[in-house]
Amino acid sequence: MEEKCPIESTLSLINGKWKQMILKELSQGPVRYGQLGARISSVSSKVLTQQLREMEHDGLIRRKVFPEVPPRVEYSLTEMGASIFTVFKELRRWGLEEDAMHRGKCSFCGQCQPLFQGERQGDGR
Amino acid sequence: MEEKCPIESTLSLINGKWKQMILKELSQGPVRYGQLGARISSVSSKVLTQQLREMEHDGLIRRKVFPEVPPRVEYSLTEMGASIFTVFKELRRWGLEEDAMHRGKCSFCGQCQPLFQGERQGDGR
DNA sequence: CTGTATCCTAGCCGATACTG
DNA sequence: CAGTATCGGCTAGGATACAG
């Protein structure tokens, strides 16, 4: 197991092109694999599976298989996964406050508004 | 210019293998290029320069050239660079609180203690 | 001393095809 | 439906040599 400092360790958990978006999608309740792929349209199934596996391994999300035909798999946040939104909140707060060049919006922040209620210092775009 | 959301934008500023460590070194005052290379011993001059240039471009650090022989160049934090430590603090706080696997220490966190005074929920190793 | 210039490798990610 | 398997590109970063 890699021995990292807390900062690097935390960063490594959210390092992955689609992880924030996955976390966001799961934040509103369990989602099936296919649904995830549909909502994050430009991710390939290979990479999606890859990132899901990593996040599951890291304890951020949970994978539940239903023994049915056709197969059903639901992903959901763990407590730990839910708690990392405090980190996103700080990253976002600092970004809005200090960084000049984020006039853009991304699929995450365009809709992350509801995740950060009570914070009203910008509208995410 | 890339249009990113605040979260991604903030992450991109500290994405770089040596940036946190550079920031840490500069946090105690201006440091010369050679000194940086010496303190961060396993970074090559190419990469060190590269990351310094990016951080300068991003507004995190300042580069001051002294017109002397032999040449002297000092790097220091900008206000913005100094302010990003609040982000590190949150990343560290969450890591210590939530993530189980960071018994290790790294050169950053082994010495980041003094940077986070007033926070006493772990000793960084 | 403070960098550039080259070359090279590992890892992430995408596209496409295929499977239980 | 929920994935694997395979191939292939791109880029961050390392090693080494050289330059002003």
JSON list of C-alpha atoms in Angstrom, two decimals, chain A:
[
{"chain": "A", "resi": 1, "resn": "MET", "atom": "CA", "xyz": [0.00, 0.00, 0.00]},
{"chain": "A", "resi": 2, "resn": "GLU", "atom": "CA", "xyz": [1.27, 3.41, -0.94]},
{"chain": "A", "resi": 3, "resn": "GLU", "atom": "CA", "xyz": [2.23, 5.53, 1.99]},
{"chain": "A", "resi": 4, "resn": "LYS", "atom": "CA", "xyz": [1.12, 9.05, 1.33]},
{"chain": "A", "resi": 5, "resn": "CYS", "atom": "CA", "xyz": [0.50, 12.11, 3.38]},
{"chain": "A", "resi": 6, "resn": "PRO", "atom": "CA", "xyz": [-3.12, 13.06, 4.02]},
{"chain": "A", "resi": 7, "resn": "ILE", "atom": "CA", "xyz": [-3.08, 15.82, 1.45]},
{"chain": "A", "resi": 8, "resn": "GLU", "atom": "CA", "xyz": [-1.73, 13.67, -1.33]},
{"chain": "A", "resi": 9, "resn": "SER", "atom": "CA", "xyz": [-3.88, 10.80, -0.22]},
{"chain": "A", "resi": 10, "resn": "THR", "atom": "CA", "xyz": [-7.04, 12.87, -0.38]},
{"chain": "A", "resi": 11, "resn": "LEU", "atom": "CA", "xyz": [-6.10, 14.29, -3.75]},
{"chain": "A", "resi": 12, "resn": "SER", "atom": "CA", "xyz": [-5.45, 10.85, -5.14]},
{"chain": "A", "resi": 13, "resn": "LEU", "atom": "CA", "xyz": [-8.97, 9.77, -4.26]},
{"chain": "A", "resi": 14, "resn": "ILE", "atom": "CA", "xyz": [-10.54, 12.43, -6.42]},
{"chain": "A", "resi": 15, "resn": "ASN", "atom": "CA", "xyz": [-7.96, 12.20, -9.15]},
{"chain": "A", "resi": 16, "resn": "GLY", "atom": "CA", "xyz": [-9.66, 10.72, -12.14]},
{"chain": "A", "resi": 17, "resn": "LYS", "atom": "CA", "xyz": [-11.33, 12.47, -15.00]},
{"chain": "A", "resi": 18, "resn": "TRP", "atom": "CA", "xyz": [-14.87, 11.43, -14.10]},
{"chain": "A", "resi": 19, "resn": "LYS", "atom": "CA", "xyz": [-14.80, 10.91, -10.36]},
{"chain": "A", "resi": 20, "resn": "GLN", "atom": "CA", "xyz": [-16.23, 14.22, -9.32]},
{"chain": "A", "resi": 21, "resn": "MET", "atom": "CA", "xyz": [-19.03, 13.81, -11.76]},
{"chain": "A", "resi": 22, "resn": "ILE", "atom": "CA", "xyz": [-19.73, 10.29, -10.60]},
{"chain": "A", "resi": 23, "resn": "LEU", "atom": "CA", "xyz": [-19.79, 11.45, -7.03]},
{"chain": "A", "resi": 24, "resn": "LYS", "atom": "CA", "xyz": [-22.19, 14.20, -7.96]},
{"chain": "A", "resi": 25, "resn": "GLU", "atom": "CA", "xyz": [-24.53, 11.81, -9.71]},
{"chain": "A", "resi": 26, "resn": "LEU", "atom": "CA", "xyz": [-24.51, 9.44, -6.76]},
{"chain": "A", "resi": 27, "resn": "SER", "atom": "CA", "xyz": [-25.10, 12.24, -4.31]},
{"chain": "A", "resi": 28, "resn": "GLN", "atom": "CA", "xyz": [-28.78, 12.22, -5.09]},
{"chain": "A", "resi": 29, "resn": "GLY", "atom": "CA", "xyz": [-29.25, 8.54, -4.49]},
{"chain": "A", "resi": 30, "resn": "PRO", "atom": "CA", "xyz": [-28.21, 5.15, -5.88]},
{"chain": "A", "resi": 31, "resn": "VAL", "atom": "CA", "xyz": [-27.75, 4.94, -9.61]},
{"chain": "A", "resi": 32, "resn": "ARG", "atom": "CA", "xyz": [-27.41, 1.97, -11.92]},
{"chain": "A", "resi": 33, "resn": "TYR", "atom": "CA", "xyz": [-24.37, 1.44, -14.08]},
{"chain": "A", "resi": 34, "resn": "GLY", "atom": "CA", "xyz": [-26.20, 2.12, -17.29]},
{"chain": "A", "resi": 35, "resn": "GLN", "atom": "CA", "xyz": [-27.78, 5.27, -15.90]},
{"chain": "A", "resi": 36, "resn": "LEU", "atom": "CA", "xyz": [-24.37, 6.58, -14.93]},
{"chain": "A", "resi": 37, "resn": "GLY", "atom": "CA", "xyz": [-23.05, 5.92, -18.40]},
{"chain": "A", "resi": 38, "resn": "ALA", "atom": "CA", "xyz": [-26.03, 7.73, -19.85]},
{"chain": "A", "resi": 39, "resn": "ARG", "atom": "CA", "xyz": [-25.76, 10.77, -17.60]},
{"chain": "A", "resi": 40, "resn": "ILE", "atom": "CA", "xyz": [-22.03, 11.09, -18.15]},
{"chain": "A", "resi": 41, "resn": "SER", "atom": "CA", "xyz": [-22.39, 10.66, -21.82]},
{"chain": "A", "resi": 42, "resn": "SER", "atom": "CA", "xyz": [-18.82, 11.00, -22.99]},
{"chain": "A", "resi": 43, "resn": "VAL", "atom": "CA", "xyz": [-17.28, 8.37, -20.79]},
{"chain": "A", "resi": 44, "resn": "SER", "atom": "CA", "xyz": [-16.54, 4.95, -22.21]},
{"chain": "A", "resi": 45, "resn": "SER", "atom": "CA", "xyz": [-17.72, 1.87, -20.37]},
{"chain": "A", "resi": 46, "resn": "LYS", "atom": "CA", "xyz": [-14.15, 0.80, -19.82]},
{"chain": "A", "resi": 47, "resn": "VAL", "atom": "CA", "xyz": [-13.13, 3.97, -18.07]},
{"chain": "A", "resi": 48, "resn": "LEU", "atom": "CA", "xyz": [-16.38, 4.23, -16.20]},
{"chain": "A", "resi": 49, "resn": "THR", "atom": "CA", "xyz": [-15.95, 0.76, -14.79]},
{"chain": "A", "resi": 50, "resn": "GLN", "atom": "CA", "xyz": [-12.34, 1.51, -14.02]},
{"chain": "A", "resi": 51, "resn": "GLN", "atom": "CA", "xyz": [-13.09, 4.61, -12.02]},
{"chain": "A", "resi": 52, "resn": "LEU", "atom": "CA", "xyz": [-16.00, 2.97, -10.25]},
{"chain": "A", "resi": 53, "resn": "ARG", "atom": "CA", "xyz": [-13.76, 0.10, -9.22]},
{"chain": "A", "resi": 54, "resn": "GLU", "atom": "CA", "xyz": [-11.14, 2.44, -7.88]},
{"chain": "A", "resi": 55, "resn": "MET", "atom": "CA", "xyz": [-13.65, 4.45, -5.93]},
{"chain": "A", "resi": 56, "resn": "GLU", "atom": "CA", "xyz": [-15.17, 1.31, -4.53]},
{"chain": "A", "resi": 57, "resn": "HIS", "atom": "CA", "xyz": [-11.74, 0.13, -3.50]},
{"chain": "A", "resi": 58, "resn": "ASP", "atom": "CA", "xyz": [-11.07, 3.50, -1.91]},
{"chain": "A", "resi": 59, "resn": "GLY", "atom": "CA", "xyz": [-14.28, 3.29, 0.07]},
{"chain": "A", "resi": 60, "resn": "LEU", "atom": "CA", "xyz": [-16.01, 6.23, -1.56]},
{"chain": "A", "resi": 61, "resn": "ILE", "atom": "CA", "xyz": [-18.80, 4.26, -3.15]},
{"chain": "A", "resi": 62, "resn": "ARG", "atom": "CA", "xyz": [-20.65, 1.00, -2.71]},
{"chain": "A", "resi": 63, "resn": "ARG", "atom": "CA", "xyz": [-21.54, -1.54, -5.37]},
{"chain": "A", "resi": 64, "resn": "LYS", "atom": "CA", "xyz": [-24.65, -3.59, -4.97]},
{"chain": "A", "resi": 65, "resn": "VAL", "atom": "CA", "xyz": [-25.44, -6.45, -7.32]},
{"chain": "A", "resi": 66, "resn": "PHE", "atom": "CA", "xyz": [-29.00, -7.68, -7.60]},
{"chain": "A", "resi": 67, "resn": "PRO", "atom": "CA", "xyz": [-29.26, -11.35, -8.53]},
{"chain": "A", "resi": 68, "resn": "GLU", "atom": "CA", "xyz": [-31.71, -10.79, -11.32]},
{"chain": "A", "resi": 69, "resn": "VAL", "atom": "CA", "xyz": [-32.02, -11.30, -15.02]},
{"chain": "A", "resi": 70, "resn": "PRO", "atom": "CA", "xyz": [-31.24, -9.04, -16.70]},
{"chain": "A", "resi": 71, "resn": "PRO", "atom": "CA", "xyz": [-28.48, -8.08, -14.29]},
{"chain": "A", "resi": 72, "resn": "ARG", "atom": "CA", "xyz": [-28.81, -4.97, -12.17]},
{"chain": "A", "resi": 73, "resn": "VAL", "atom": "CA", "xyz": [-26.00, -3.17, -10.36]},
{"chain": "A", "resi": 74, "resn": "GLU", "atom": "CA", "xyz": [-26.51, -0.11, -8.25]},
{"chain": "A", "resi": 75, "resn": "TYR", "atom": "CA", "xyz": [-23.84, 2.26, -7.09]},
{"chain": "A", "resi": 76, "resn": "SER", "atom": "CA", "xyz": [-24.22, 4.54, -4.11]},
{"chain": "A", "resi": 77, "resn": "LEU", "atom": "CA", "xyz": [-22.18, 6.81, -1.89]},
{"chain": "A", "resi": 78, "resn": "THR", "atom": "CA", "xyz": [-20.70, 5.54, 1.33]},
{"chain": "A", "resi": 79, "resn": "GLU", "atom": "CA", "xyz": [-20.55, 7.78, 4.37]},
{"chain": "A", "resi": 80, "resn": "MET", "atom": "CA", "xyz": [-17.00, 8.55, 3.39]},
{"chain": "A", "resi": 81, "resn": "GLY", "atom": "CA", "xyz": [-18.02, 9.35, -0.13]},
{"chain": "A", "resi": 82, "resn": "ALA", "atom": "CA", "xyz": [-20.68, 11.70, 1.09]},
{"chain": "A", "resi": 83, "resn": "SER", "atom": "CA", "xyz": [-18.30, 13.42, 3.44]},
{"chain": "A", "resi": 84, "resn": "ILE", "atom": "CA", "xyz": [-15.85, 14.38, 0.73]},
{"chain": "A", "resi": 85, "resn": "PHE", "atom": "CA", "xyz": [-18.21, 17.05, -0.46]},
{"chain": "A", "resi": 86, "resn": "THR", "atom": "CA", "xyz": [-16.80, 19.28, 2.25]},
{"chain": "A", "resi": 87, "resn": "VAL", "atom": "CA", "xyz": [-13.56, 19.12, 0.30]},
{"chain": "A", "resi": 88, "resn": "PHE", "atom": "CA", "xyz": [-15.29, 19.99, -2.95]},
{"chain": "A", "resi": 89, "resn": "LYS", "atom": "CA", "xyz": [-16.97, 22.83, -1.18]},
{"chain": "A", "resi": 90, "resn": "GLU", "atom": "CA", "xyz": [-13.65, 24.29, -0.09]},
{"chain": "A", "resi": 91, "resn": "LEU", "atom": "CA", "xyz": [-12.11, 23.78, -3.51]},
{"chain": "A", "resi": 92, "resn": "ARG", "atom": "CA", "xyz": [-15.05, 25.58, -5.00]},
{"chain": "A", "resi": 93, "resn": "ARG", "atom": "CA", "xyz": [-15.06, 28.33, -2.42]},
{"chain": "A", "resi": 94, "resn": "TRP", "atom": "CA", "xyz": [-11.40, 29.07, -2.99]},
{"chain": "A", "resi": 95, "resn": "GLY", "atom": "CA", "xyz": [-11.79, 28.87, -6.74]},
{"chain": "A", "resi": 96, "resn": "LEU", "atom": "CA", "xyz": [-14.62, 31.36, -6.74]},
{"chain": "A", "resi": 97, "resn": "GLU", "atom": "CA", "xyz": [-12.85, 33.67, -4.39]},
{"chain": "A", "resi": 98, "resn": "GLU", "atom": "CA", "xyz": [-9.30, 33.59, -5.62]},
{"chain": "A", "resi": 99, "resn": "ASP", "atom": "CA", "xyz": [-9.03, 32.32, -9.11]},
{"chain": "A", "resi": 100, "resn": "ALA", "atom": "CA", "xyz": [-9.86, 34.72, -11.85]},
{"chain": "A", "resi": 101, "resn": "MET", "atom": "CA", "xyz": [-10.37, 32.35, -14.74]},
{"chain": "A", "resi": 102, "resn": "HIS", "atom": "CA", "xyz": [-13.41, 30.24, -14.15]},
{"chain": "A", "resi": 103, "resn": "ARG", "atom": "CA", "xyz": [-16.07, 32.02, -16.04]},
{"chain": "A", "resi": 104, "resn": "GLY", "atom": "CA", "xyz": [-16.81, 28.68, -17.60]},
{"chain": "A", "resi": 105, "resn": "LYS", "atom": "CA", "xyz": [-19.15, 26.11, -16.34]},
{"chain": "A", "resi": 106, "resn": "CYS", "atom": "CA", "xyz": [-18.80, 22.37, -16.35]},
{"chain": "A", "resi": 107, "resn": "SER", "atom": "CA", "xyz": [-21.39, 19.72, -15.97]},
{"chain": "A", "resi": 108, "resn": "PHE", "atom": "CA", "xyz": [-20.41, 19.38, -12.38]},
{"chain": "A", "resi": 109, "resn": "CYS", "atom": "CA", "xyz": [-20.61, 22.96, -11.30]},
{"chain": "A", "resi": 110, "resn": "GLY", "atom": "CA", "xyz": [-23.43, 23.85, -13.59]},
{"chain": "A", "resi": 111, "resn": "GLN", "atom": "CA", "xyz": [-25.54, 21.69, -11.42]},
{"chain": "A", "resi": 112, "resn": "CYS", "atom": "CA", "xyz": [-23.66, 21.54, -8.18]},
{"chain": "A", "resi": 113, "resn": "GLN", "atom": "CA", "xyz": [-25.64, 24.46, -6.90]},
{"chain": "A", "resi": 114, "resn": "PRO", "atom": "CA", "xyz": [-28.16, 22.25, -5.09]},
{"chain": "A", "resi": 115, "resn": "LEU", "atom": "CA", "xyz": [-25.31, 20.45, -3.40]},
{"chain": "A", "resi": 116, "resn": "PHE", "atom": "CA", "xyz": [-24.05, 23.58, -1.81]},
{"chain": "A", "resi": 117, "resn": "GLN", "atom": "CA", "xyz": [-27.08, 25.28, -0.48]},
{"chain": "A", "resi": 118, "resn": "GLY", "atom": "CA", "xyz": [-26.44, 27.96, 2.03]},
{"chain": "A", "resi": 119, "resn": "GLU", "atom": "CA", "xyz": [-23.49, 29.11, 0.02]},
{"chain": "A", "resi": 120, "resn": "ARG", "atom": "CA", "xyz": [-24.36, 32.10, -2.11]},
{"chain": "A", "resi": 121, "resn": "GLN", "atom": "CA", "xyz": [-21.22, 33.63, -3.42]},
{"chain": "A", "resi": 122, "resn": "GLY", "atom": "CA", "xyz": [-21.59, 32.67, -7.03]},
{"chain": "A", "resi": 123, "resn": "ASP", "atom": "CA", "xyz": [-23.86, 30.70, -9.25]},
{"chain": "A", "resi": 124, "resn": "GLY", "atom": "CA", "xyz": [-21.41, 28.19, -10.61]},
{"chain": "A", "resi": 125, "resn": "ARG", "atom": "CA", "xyz": [-21.15, 29.64, -14.04]}
]
